Backbone as JSON, one array per atom type, in Angstrom:
{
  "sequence": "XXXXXXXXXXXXXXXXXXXXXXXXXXXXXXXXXXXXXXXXXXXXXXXXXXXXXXXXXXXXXXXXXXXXXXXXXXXXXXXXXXXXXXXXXXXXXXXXXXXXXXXXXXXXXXXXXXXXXXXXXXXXXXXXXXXXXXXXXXXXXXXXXXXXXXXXXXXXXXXXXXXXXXXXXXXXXXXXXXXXXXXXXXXXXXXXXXXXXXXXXXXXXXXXXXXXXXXXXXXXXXXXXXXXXXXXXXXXXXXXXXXXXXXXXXXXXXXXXXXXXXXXXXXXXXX",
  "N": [[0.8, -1.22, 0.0], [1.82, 1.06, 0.17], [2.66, 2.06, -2.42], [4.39, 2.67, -5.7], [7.55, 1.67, -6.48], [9.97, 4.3, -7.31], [12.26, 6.98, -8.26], [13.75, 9.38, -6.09], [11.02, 11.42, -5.52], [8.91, 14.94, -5.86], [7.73, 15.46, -4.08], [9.09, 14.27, -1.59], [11.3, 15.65, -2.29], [10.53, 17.97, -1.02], [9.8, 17.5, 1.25], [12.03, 16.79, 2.88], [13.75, 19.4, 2.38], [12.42, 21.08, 4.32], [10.23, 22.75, 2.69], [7.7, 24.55, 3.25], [5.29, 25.15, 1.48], [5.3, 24.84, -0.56], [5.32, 22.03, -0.71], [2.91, 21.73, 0.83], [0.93, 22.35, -1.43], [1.84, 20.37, -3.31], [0.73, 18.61, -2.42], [-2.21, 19.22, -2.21], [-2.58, 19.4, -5.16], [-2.83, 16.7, -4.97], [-0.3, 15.1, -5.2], [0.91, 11.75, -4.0], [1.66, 10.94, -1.22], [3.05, 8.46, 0.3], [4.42, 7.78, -1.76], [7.64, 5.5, -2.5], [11.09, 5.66, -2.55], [14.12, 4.11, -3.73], [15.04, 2.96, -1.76], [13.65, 2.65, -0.76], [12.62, 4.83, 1.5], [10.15, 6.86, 2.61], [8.32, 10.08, 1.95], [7.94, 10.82, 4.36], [9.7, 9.52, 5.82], [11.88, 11.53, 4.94], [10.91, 13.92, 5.76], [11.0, 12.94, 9.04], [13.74, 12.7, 9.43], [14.86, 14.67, 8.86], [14.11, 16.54, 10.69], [11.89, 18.23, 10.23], [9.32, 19.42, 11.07], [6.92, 21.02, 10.35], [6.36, 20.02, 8.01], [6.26, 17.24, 8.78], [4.03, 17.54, 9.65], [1.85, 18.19, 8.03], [2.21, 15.78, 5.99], [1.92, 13.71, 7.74], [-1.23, 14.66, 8.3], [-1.88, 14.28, 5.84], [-2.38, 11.65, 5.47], [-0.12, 9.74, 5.34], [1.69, 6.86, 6.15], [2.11, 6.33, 9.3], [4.17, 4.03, 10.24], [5.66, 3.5, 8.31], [8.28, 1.49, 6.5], [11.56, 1.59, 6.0], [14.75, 0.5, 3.96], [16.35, -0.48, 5.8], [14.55, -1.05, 7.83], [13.86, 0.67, 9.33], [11.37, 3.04, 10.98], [9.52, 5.98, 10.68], [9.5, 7.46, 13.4], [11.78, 6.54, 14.26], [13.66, 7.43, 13.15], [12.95, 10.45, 13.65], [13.63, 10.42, 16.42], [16.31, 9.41, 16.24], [17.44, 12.16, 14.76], [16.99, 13.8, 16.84], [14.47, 15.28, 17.21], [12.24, 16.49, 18.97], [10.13, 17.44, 18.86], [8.96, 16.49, 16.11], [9.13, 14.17, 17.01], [6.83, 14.06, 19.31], [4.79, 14.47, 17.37], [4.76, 11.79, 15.83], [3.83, 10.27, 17.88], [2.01, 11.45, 18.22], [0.39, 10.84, 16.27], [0.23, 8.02, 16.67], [2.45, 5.88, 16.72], [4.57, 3.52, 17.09], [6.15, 2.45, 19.6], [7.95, 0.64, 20.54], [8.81, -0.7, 18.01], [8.51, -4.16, 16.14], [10.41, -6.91, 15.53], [12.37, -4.99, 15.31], [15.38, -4.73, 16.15], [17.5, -2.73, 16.63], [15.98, 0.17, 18.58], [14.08, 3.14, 18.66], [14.23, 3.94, 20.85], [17.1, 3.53, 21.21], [17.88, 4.89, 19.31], [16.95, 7.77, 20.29], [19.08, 7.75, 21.69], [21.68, 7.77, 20.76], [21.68, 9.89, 19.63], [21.58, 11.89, 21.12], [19.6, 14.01, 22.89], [17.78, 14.35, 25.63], [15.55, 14.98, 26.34], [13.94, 13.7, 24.51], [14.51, 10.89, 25.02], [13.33, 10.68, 27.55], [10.84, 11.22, 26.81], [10.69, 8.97, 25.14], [10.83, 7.0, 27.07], [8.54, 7.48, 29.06], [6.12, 7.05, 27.44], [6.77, 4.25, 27.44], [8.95, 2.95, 26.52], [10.54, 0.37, 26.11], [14.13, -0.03, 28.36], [15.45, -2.23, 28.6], [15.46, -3.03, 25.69], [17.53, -5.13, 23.02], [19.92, -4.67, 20.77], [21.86, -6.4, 18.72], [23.92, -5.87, 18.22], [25.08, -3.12, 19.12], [23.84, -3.43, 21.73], [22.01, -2.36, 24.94], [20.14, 0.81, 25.53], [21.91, 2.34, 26.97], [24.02, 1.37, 26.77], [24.53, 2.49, 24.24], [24.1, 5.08, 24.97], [26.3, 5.63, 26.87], [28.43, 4.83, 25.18], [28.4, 6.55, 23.25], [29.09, 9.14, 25.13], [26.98, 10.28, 25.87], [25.88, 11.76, 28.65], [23.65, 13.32, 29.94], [21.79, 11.97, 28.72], [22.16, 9.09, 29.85], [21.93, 9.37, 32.5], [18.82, 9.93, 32.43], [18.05, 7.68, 31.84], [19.06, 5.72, 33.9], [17.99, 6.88, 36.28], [15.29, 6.4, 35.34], [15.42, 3.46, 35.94], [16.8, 1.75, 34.44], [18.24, -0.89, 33.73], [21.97, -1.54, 35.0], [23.54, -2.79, 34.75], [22.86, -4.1, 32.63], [24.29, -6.58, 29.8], [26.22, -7.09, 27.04], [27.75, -9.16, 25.05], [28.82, -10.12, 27.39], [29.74, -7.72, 27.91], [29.43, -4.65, 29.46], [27.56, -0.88, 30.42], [29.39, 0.38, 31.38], [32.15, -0.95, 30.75], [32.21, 0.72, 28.35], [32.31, 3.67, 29.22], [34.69, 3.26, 30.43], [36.12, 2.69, 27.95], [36.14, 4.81, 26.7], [37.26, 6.99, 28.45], [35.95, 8.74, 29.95], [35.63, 10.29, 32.68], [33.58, 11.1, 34.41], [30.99, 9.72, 33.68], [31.62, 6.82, 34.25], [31.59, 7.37, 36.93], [29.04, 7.99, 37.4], [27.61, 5.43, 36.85], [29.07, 3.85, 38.23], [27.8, 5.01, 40.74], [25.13, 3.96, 40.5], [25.27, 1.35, 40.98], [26.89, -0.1, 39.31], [28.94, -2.62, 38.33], [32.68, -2.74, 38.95], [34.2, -5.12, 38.5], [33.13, -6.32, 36.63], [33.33, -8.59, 33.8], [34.67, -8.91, 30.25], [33.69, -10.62, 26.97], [36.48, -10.95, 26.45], [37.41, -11.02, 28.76], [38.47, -8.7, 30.27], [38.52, -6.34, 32.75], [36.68, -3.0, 32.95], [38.83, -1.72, 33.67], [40.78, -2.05, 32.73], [40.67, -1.03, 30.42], [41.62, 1.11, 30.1], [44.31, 4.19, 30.26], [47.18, 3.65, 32.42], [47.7, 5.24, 35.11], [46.35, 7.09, 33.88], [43.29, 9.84, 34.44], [40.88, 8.23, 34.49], [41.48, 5.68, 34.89], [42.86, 6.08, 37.36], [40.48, 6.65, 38.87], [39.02, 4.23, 38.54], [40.48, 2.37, 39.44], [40.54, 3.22, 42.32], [37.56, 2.54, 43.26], [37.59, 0.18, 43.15], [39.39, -0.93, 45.12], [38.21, 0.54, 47.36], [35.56, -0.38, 49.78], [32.07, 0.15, 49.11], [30.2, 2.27, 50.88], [28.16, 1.97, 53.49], [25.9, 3.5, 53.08], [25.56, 3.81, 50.42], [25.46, 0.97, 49.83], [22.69, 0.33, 50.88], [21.32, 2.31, 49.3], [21.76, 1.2, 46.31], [20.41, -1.37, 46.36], [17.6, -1.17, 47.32], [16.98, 0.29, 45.22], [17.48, -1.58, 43.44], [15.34, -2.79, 44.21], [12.62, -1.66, 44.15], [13.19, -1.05, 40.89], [11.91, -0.27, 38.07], [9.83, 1.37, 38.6], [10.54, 3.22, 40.52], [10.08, 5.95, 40.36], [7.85, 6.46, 41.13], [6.91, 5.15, 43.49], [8.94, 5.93, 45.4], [8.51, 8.1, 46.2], [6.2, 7.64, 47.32], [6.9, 6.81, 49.79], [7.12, 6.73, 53.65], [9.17, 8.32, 54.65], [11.35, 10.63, 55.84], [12.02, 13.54, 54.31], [14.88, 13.94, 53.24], [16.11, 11.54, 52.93], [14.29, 10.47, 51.0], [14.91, 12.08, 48.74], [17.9, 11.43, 48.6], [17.9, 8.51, 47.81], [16.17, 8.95, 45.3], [18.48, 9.82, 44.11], [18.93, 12.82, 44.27], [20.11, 16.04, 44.51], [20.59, 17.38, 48.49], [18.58, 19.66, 49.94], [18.89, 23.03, 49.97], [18.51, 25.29, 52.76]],
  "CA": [[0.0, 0.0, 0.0], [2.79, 2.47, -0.42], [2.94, 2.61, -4.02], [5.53, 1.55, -6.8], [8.95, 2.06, -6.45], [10.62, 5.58, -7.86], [13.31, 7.62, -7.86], [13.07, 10.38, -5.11], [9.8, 12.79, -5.98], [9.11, 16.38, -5.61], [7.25, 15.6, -2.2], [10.3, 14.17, -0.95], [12.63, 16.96, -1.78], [9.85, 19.52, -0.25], [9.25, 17.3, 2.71], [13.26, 17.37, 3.07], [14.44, 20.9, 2.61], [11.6, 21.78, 5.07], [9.75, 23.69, 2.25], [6.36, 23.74, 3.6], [4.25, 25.73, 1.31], [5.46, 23.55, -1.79], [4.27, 20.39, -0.28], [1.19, 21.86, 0.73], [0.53, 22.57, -2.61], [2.2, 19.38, -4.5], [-0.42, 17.63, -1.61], [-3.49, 19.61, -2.78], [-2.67, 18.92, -6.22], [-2.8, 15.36, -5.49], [1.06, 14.0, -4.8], [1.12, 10.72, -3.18], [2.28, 10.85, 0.17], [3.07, 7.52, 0.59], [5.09, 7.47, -2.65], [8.75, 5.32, -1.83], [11.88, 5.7, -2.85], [14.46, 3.58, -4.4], [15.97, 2.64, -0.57], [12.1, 2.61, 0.41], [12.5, 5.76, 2.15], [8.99, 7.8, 2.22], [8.72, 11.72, 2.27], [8.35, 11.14, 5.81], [10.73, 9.21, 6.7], [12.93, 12.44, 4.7], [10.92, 15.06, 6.76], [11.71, 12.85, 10.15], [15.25, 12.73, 9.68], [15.98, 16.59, 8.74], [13.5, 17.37, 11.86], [11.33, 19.08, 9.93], [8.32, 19.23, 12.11], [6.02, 21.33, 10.03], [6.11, 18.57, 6.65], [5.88, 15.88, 9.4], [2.33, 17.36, 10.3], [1.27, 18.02, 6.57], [2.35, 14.71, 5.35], [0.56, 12.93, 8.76], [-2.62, 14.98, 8.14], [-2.22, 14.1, 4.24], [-2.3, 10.15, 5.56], [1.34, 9.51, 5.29], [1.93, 5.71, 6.82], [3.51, 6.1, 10.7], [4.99, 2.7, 10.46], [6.29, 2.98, 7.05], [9.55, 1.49, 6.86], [12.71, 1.86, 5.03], [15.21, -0.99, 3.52], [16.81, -1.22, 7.34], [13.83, -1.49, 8.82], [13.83, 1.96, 10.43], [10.09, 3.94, 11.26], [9.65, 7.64, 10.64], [9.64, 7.07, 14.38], [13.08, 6.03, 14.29], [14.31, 8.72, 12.59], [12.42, 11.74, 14.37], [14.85, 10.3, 17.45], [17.91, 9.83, 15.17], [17.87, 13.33, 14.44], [16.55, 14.26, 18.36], [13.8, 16.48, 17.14], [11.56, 16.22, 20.47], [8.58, 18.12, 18.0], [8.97, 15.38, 15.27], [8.65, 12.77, 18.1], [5.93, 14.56, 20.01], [4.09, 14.44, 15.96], [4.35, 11.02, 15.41], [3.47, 9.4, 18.6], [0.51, 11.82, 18.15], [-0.65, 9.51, 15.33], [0.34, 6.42, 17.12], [3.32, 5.22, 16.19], [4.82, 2.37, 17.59], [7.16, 3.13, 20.29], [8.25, -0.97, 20.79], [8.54, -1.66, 16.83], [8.79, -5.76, 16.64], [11.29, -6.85, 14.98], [13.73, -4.22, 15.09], [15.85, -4.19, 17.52], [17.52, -1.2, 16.82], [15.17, 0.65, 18.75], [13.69, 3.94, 18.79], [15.11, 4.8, 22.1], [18.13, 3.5, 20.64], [18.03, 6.19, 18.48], [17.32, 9.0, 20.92], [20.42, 8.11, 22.95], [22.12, 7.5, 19.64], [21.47, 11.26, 19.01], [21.9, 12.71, 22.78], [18.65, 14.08, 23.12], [17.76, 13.48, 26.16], [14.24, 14.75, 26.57], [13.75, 12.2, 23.43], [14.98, 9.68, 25.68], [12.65, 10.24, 28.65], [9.43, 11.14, 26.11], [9.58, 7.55, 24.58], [10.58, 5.97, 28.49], [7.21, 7.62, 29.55], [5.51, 5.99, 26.42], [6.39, 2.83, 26.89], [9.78, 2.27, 25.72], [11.72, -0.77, 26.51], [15.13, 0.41, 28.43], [16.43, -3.6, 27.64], [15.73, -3.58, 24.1], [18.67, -5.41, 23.01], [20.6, -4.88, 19.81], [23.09, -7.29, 18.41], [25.41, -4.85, 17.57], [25.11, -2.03, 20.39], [23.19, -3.84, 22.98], [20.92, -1.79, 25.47], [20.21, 2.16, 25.11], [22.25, 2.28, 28.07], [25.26, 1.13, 26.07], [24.92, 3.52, 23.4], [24.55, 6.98, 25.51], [27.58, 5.43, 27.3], [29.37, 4.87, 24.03], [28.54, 8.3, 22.31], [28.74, 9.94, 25.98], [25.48, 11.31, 26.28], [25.86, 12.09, 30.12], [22.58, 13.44, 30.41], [20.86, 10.8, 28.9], [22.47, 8.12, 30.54], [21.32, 9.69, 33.45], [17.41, 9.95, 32.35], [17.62, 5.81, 31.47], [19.24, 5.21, 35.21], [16.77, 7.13, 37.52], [14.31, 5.91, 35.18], [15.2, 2.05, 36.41], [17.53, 0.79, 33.36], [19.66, -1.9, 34.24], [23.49, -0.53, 34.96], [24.65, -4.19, 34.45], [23.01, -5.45, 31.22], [25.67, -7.19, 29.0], [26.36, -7.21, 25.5], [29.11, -10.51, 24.87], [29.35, -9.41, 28.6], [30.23, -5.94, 28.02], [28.63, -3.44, 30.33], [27.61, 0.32, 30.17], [31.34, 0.74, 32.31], [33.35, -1.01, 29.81], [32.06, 1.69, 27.52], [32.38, 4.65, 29.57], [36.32, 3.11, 30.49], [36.52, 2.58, 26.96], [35.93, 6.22, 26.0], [38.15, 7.64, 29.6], [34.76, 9.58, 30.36], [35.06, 9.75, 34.66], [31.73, 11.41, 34.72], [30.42, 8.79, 32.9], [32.27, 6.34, 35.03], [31.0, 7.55, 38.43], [27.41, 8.25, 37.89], [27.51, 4.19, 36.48], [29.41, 3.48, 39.76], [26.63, 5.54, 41.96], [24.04, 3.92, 40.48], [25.4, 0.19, 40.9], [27.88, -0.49, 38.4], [29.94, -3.56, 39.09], [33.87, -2.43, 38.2], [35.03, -6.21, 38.35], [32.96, -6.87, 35.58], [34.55, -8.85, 32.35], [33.48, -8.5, 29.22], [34.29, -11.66, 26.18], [37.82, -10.59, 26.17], [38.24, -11.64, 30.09], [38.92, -7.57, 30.42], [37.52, -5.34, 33.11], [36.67, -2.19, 33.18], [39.74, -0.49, 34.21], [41.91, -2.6, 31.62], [40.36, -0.28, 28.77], [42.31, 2.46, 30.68], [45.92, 4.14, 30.46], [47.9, 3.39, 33.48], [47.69, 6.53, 35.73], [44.79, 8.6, 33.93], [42.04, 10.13, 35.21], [39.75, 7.25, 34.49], [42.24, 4.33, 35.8], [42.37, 5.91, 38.77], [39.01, 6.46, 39.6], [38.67, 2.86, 38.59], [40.78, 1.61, 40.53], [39.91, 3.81, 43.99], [36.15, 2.1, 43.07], [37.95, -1.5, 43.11], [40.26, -0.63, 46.57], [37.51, 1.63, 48.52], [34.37, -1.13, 49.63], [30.64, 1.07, 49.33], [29.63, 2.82, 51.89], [26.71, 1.06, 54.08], [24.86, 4.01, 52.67], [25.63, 3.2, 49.02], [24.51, -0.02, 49.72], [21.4, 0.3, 50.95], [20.48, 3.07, 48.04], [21.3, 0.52, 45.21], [19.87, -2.38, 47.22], [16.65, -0.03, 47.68], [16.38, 0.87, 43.84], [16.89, -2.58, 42.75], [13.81, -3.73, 44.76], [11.4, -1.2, 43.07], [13.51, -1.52, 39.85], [11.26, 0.72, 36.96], [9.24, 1.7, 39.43], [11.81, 3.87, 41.53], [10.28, 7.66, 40.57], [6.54, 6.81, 41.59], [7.03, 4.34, 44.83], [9.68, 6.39, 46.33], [7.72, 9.57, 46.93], [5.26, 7.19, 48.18], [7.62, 5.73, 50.99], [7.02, 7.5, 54.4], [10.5, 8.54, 54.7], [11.62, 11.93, 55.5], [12.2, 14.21, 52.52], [16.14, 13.8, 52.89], [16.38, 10.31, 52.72], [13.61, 10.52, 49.92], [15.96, 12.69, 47.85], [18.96, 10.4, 48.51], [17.51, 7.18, 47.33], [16.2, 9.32, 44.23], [19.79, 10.64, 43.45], [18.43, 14.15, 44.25], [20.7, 16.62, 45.85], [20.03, 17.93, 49.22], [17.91, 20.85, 49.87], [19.32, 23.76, 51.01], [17.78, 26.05, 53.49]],
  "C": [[0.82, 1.26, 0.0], [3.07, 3.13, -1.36], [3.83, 2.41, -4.85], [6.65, 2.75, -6.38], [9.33, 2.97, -7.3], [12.08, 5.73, -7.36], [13.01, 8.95, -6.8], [11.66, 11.36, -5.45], [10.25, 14.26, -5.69], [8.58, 16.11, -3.8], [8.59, 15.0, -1.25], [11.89, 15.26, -0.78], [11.88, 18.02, -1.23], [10.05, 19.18, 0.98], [10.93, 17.26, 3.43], [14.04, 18.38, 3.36], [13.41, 21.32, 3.6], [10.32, 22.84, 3.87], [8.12, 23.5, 1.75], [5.14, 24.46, 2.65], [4.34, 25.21, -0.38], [4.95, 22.38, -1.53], [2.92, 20.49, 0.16], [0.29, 21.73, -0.57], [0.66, 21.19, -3.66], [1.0, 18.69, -3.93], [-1.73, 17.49, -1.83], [-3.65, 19.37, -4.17], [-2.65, 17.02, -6.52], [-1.85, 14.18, -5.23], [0.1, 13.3, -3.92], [2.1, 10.66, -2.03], [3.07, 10.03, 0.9], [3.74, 6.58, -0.68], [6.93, 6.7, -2.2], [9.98, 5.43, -3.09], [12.97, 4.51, -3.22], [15.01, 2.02, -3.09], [14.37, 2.7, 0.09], [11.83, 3.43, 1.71], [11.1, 6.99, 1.83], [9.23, 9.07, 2.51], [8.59, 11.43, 3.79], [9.05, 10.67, 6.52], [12.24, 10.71, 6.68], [12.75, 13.66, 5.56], [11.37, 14.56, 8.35], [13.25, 13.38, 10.06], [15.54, 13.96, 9.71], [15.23, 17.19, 9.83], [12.5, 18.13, 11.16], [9.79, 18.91, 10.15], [7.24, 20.19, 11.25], [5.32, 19.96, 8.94], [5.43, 17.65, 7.57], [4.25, 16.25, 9.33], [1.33, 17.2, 8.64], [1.27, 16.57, 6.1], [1.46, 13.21, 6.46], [-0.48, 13.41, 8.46], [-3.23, 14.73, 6.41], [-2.41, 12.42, 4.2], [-1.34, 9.29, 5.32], [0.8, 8.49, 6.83], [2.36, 6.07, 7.86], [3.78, 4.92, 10.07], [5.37, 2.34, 9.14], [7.63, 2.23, 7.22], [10.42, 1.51, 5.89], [13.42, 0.63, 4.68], [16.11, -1.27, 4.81], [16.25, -1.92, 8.18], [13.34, -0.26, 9.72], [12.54, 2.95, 10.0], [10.39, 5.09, 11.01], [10.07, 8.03, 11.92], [11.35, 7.5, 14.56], [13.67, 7.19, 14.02], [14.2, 10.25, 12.93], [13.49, 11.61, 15.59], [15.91, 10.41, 17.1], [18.02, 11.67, 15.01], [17.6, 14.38, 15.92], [15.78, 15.51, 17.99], [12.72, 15.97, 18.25], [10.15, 16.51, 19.51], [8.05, 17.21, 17.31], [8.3, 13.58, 15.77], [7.13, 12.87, 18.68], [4.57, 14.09, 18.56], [3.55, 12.82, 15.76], [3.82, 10.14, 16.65], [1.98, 9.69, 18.91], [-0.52, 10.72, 17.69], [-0.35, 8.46, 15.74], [1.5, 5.83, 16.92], [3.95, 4.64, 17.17], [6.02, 2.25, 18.08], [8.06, 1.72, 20.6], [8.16, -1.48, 19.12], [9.01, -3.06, 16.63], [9.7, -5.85, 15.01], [12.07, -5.74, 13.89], [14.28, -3.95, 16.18], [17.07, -3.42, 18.03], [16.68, -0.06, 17.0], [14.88, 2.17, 18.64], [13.94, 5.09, 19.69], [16.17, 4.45, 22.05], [18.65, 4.84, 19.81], [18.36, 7.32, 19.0], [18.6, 9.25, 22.04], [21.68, 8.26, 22.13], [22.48, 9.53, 19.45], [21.52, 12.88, 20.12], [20.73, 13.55, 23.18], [17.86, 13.6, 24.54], [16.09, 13.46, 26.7], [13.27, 14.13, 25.79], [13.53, 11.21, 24.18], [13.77, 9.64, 26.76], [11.51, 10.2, 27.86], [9.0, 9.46, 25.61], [10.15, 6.74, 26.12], [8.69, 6.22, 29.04], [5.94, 7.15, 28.56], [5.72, 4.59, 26.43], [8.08, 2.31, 26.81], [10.48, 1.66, 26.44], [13.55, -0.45, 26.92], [15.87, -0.8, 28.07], [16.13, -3.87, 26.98], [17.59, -3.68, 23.6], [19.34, -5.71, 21.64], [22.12, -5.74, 19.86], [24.51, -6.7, 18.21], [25.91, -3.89, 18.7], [24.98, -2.49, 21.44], [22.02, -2.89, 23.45], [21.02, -0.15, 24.91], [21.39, 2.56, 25.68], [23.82, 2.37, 27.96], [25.36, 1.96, 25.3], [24.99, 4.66, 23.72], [25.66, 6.42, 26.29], [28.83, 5.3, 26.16], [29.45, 5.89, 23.41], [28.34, 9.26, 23.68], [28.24, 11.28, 26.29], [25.34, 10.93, 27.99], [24.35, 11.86, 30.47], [21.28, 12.27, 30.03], [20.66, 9.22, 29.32], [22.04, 7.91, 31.78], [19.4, 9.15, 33.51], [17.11, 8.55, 32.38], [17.58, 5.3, 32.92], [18.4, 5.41, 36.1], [15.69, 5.98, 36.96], [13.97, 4.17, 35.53], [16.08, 1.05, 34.91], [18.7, 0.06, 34.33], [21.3, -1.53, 34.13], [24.05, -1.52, 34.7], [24.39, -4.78, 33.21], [23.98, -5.38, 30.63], [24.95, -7.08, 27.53], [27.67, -7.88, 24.98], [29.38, -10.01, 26.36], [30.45, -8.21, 28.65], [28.88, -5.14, 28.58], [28.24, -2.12, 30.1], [29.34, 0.27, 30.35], [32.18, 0.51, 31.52], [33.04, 0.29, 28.95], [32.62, 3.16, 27.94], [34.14, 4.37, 30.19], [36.87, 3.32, 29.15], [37.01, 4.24, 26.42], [36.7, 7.37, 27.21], [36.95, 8.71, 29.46], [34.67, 9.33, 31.74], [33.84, 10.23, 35.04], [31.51, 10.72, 34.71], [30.55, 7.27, 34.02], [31.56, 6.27, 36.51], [29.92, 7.94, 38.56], [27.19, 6.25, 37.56], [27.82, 3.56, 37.75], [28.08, 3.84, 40.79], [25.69, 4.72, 41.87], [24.27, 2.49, 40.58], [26.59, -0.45, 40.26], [28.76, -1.31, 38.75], [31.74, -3.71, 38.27], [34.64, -3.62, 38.12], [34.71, -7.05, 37.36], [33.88, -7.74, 34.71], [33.91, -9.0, 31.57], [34.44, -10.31, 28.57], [35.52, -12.27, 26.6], [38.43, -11.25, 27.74], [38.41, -9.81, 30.84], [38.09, -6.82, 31.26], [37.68, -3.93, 32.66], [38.26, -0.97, 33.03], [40.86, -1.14, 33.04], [41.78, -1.61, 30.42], [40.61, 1.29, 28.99], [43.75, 2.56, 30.31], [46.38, 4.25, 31.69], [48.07, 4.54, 34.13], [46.63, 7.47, 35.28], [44.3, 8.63, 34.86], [40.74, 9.09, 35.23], [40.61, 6.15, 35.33], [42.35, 4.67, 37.04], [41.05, 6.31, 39.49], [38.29, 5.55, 39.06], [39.21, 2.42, 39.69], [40.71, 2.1, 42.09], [38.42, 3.17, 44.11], [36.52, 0.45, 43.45], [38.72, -1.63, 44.29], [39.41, -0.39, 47.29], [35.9, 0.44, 48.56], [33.15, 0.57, 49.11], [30.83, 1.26, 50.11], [28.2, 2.03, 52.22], [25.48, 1.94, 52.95], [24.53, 3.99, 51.07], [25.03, 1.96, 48.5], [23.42, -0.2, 49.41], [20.35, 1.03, 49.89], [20.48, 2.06, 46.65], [20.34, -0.85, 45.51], [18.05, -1.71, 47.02], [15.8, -0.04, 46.01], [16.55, -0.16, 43.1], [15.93, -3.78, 42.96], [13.05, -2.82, 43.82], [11.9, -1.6, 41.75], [12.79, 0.02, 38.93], [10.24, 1.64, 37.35], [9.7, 2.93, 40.78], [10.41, 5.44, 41.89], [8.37, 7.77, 41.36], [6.93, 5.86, 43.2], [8.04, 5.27, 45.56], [8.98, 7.5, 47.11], [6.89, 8.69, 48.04], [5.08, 6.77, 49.9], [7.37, 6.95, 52.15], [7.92, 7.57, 55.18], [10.89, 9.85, 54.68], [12.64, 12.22, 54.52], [13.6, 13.78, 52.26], [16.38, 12.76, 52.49], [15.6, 10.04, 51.02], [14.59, 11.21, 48.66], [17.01, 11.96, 47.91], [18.51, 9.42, 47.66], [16.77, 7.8, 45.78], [17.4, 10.02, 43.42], [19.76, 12.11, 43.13], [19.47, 14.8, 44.72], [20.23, 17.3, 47.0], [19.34, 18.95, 49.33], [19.1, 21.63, 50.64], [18.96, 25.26, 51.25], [18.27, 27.23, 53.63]]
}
């Protein structure tokens, strides 16, 4: 139901360059919306990708497929995150689009961590989206804002209850964030659980994918010398009983506010 195979159209180079008062017009005259390209890329998969959030709405209100897909496999969806337009995203989940697409498991929130975005990242967690969707290639999201160190959205996955240990050939977020000598990166993975004795395939922890004296090797290895703190304990201990569940059950707990802010990785108030 997409229509015969072409070479790019005019609605694809309007819905591309952003040029919204040409595609209105090619639309009213009739273009096919839902016309594909050679790579089975539709004008909207061309307006996701460049962000261009007006086309997206024209080409959705003209009956442009959500769940078209391309010759990867990749949603308009997909591509509104790839490019971290939050508007683009906000557009298509309007019309429904399918925040868990089945078989692909280069996901969607793969994408938005892919692209550092990070209020991408929490928009499709609060939709729905799977933080252990698990690509063959990348692994979790978790792995990829640790590999392209997206701080902040590494962050948004962790409160939100993503696993700090899933593996990929038993590689961790940590190997990633050693890999890349990111100690931010490093010590919010640590705070939140992170086990630095890991080994990945290779037999290799963590701190092996360091140079001997950096700034990352040694705040590996002070993490592998220094036990937790009781109180470290009890906060990952704590957050891997609720699990995905952390940001609504905690408020709930009748725990004064400080402790409540601890165990949410809040910082203190101050008076």
């Amino acid at each position: 139901g997409l229509g015969f195979w072409t070479d790019r159209s005019a609605v694809h180079e309007a819905a591309a360059e952003g040029r919204v008062v040409q595609l209105q017009r090619l639309i009213e005259d009739g273009a096919a919306v839902n016309m594909v390209a050679v790579d089975s890329i539709t004008p909207l998969h061309e307006a996701c990708i460049r962000g261009q959030a007006q086309c997206v709405r024209l080409l959705l209100g003209a009956g442009a497929q959500v769940e078209a897909r391309n010759i990867d496999g990749s949603t308009p969806l997909c591509d509104a995150c790839a490019a971290g337009s939050l508007e683009c995203v906000k557009l298509m989940l309007e019309y429904g689009a399918t925040v868990n697409p089945p078989l692909f498991t280069f996901s969607p929130l793969h994408e938005a961590c892919m692209s550092g975005n990070s209020e991408c990242v929490q928009l499709m967690i609060d939709r729905g989206a799977l933080m252990e969707a698990h690509d063959c290639h990348y692994g979790t999201p978790l792995h990829v804002a640790c590999a392209r160190e997206h701080l902040d959205c590494a962050k948004v996955l962790l409160n939100a209850g993503a696993n700090v240990n899933a593996a990929k050939l038993h590689e961790t977020a940590l190997h990633h964030a050693a890999k890349m000598k990111n100690v931010d990166l490093i010590e919010l993975l640590v705070e939140f659980g992170a086990n630095v004795y890991a080994r990945d395939n290779l037999k290799r922890k963590p701190i092996n994918y360091t140079s001997l004296g950096s700034p990352s090797y040694l705040c590996l290895e002070f993490y592998e010398n220094t036990p937790l703190s009781l109180q470290q304990i009890s906060r990952v201990a704590v957050r891997r009983a609720v699990g995905k569940r952390a940001a609504e059950v905690l408020s709930q707990l009748e725990l004064p506010g400080r402790i409540i802010r601890f165990l949410s990785y809040m910082p203190p108030q101050i008076f």
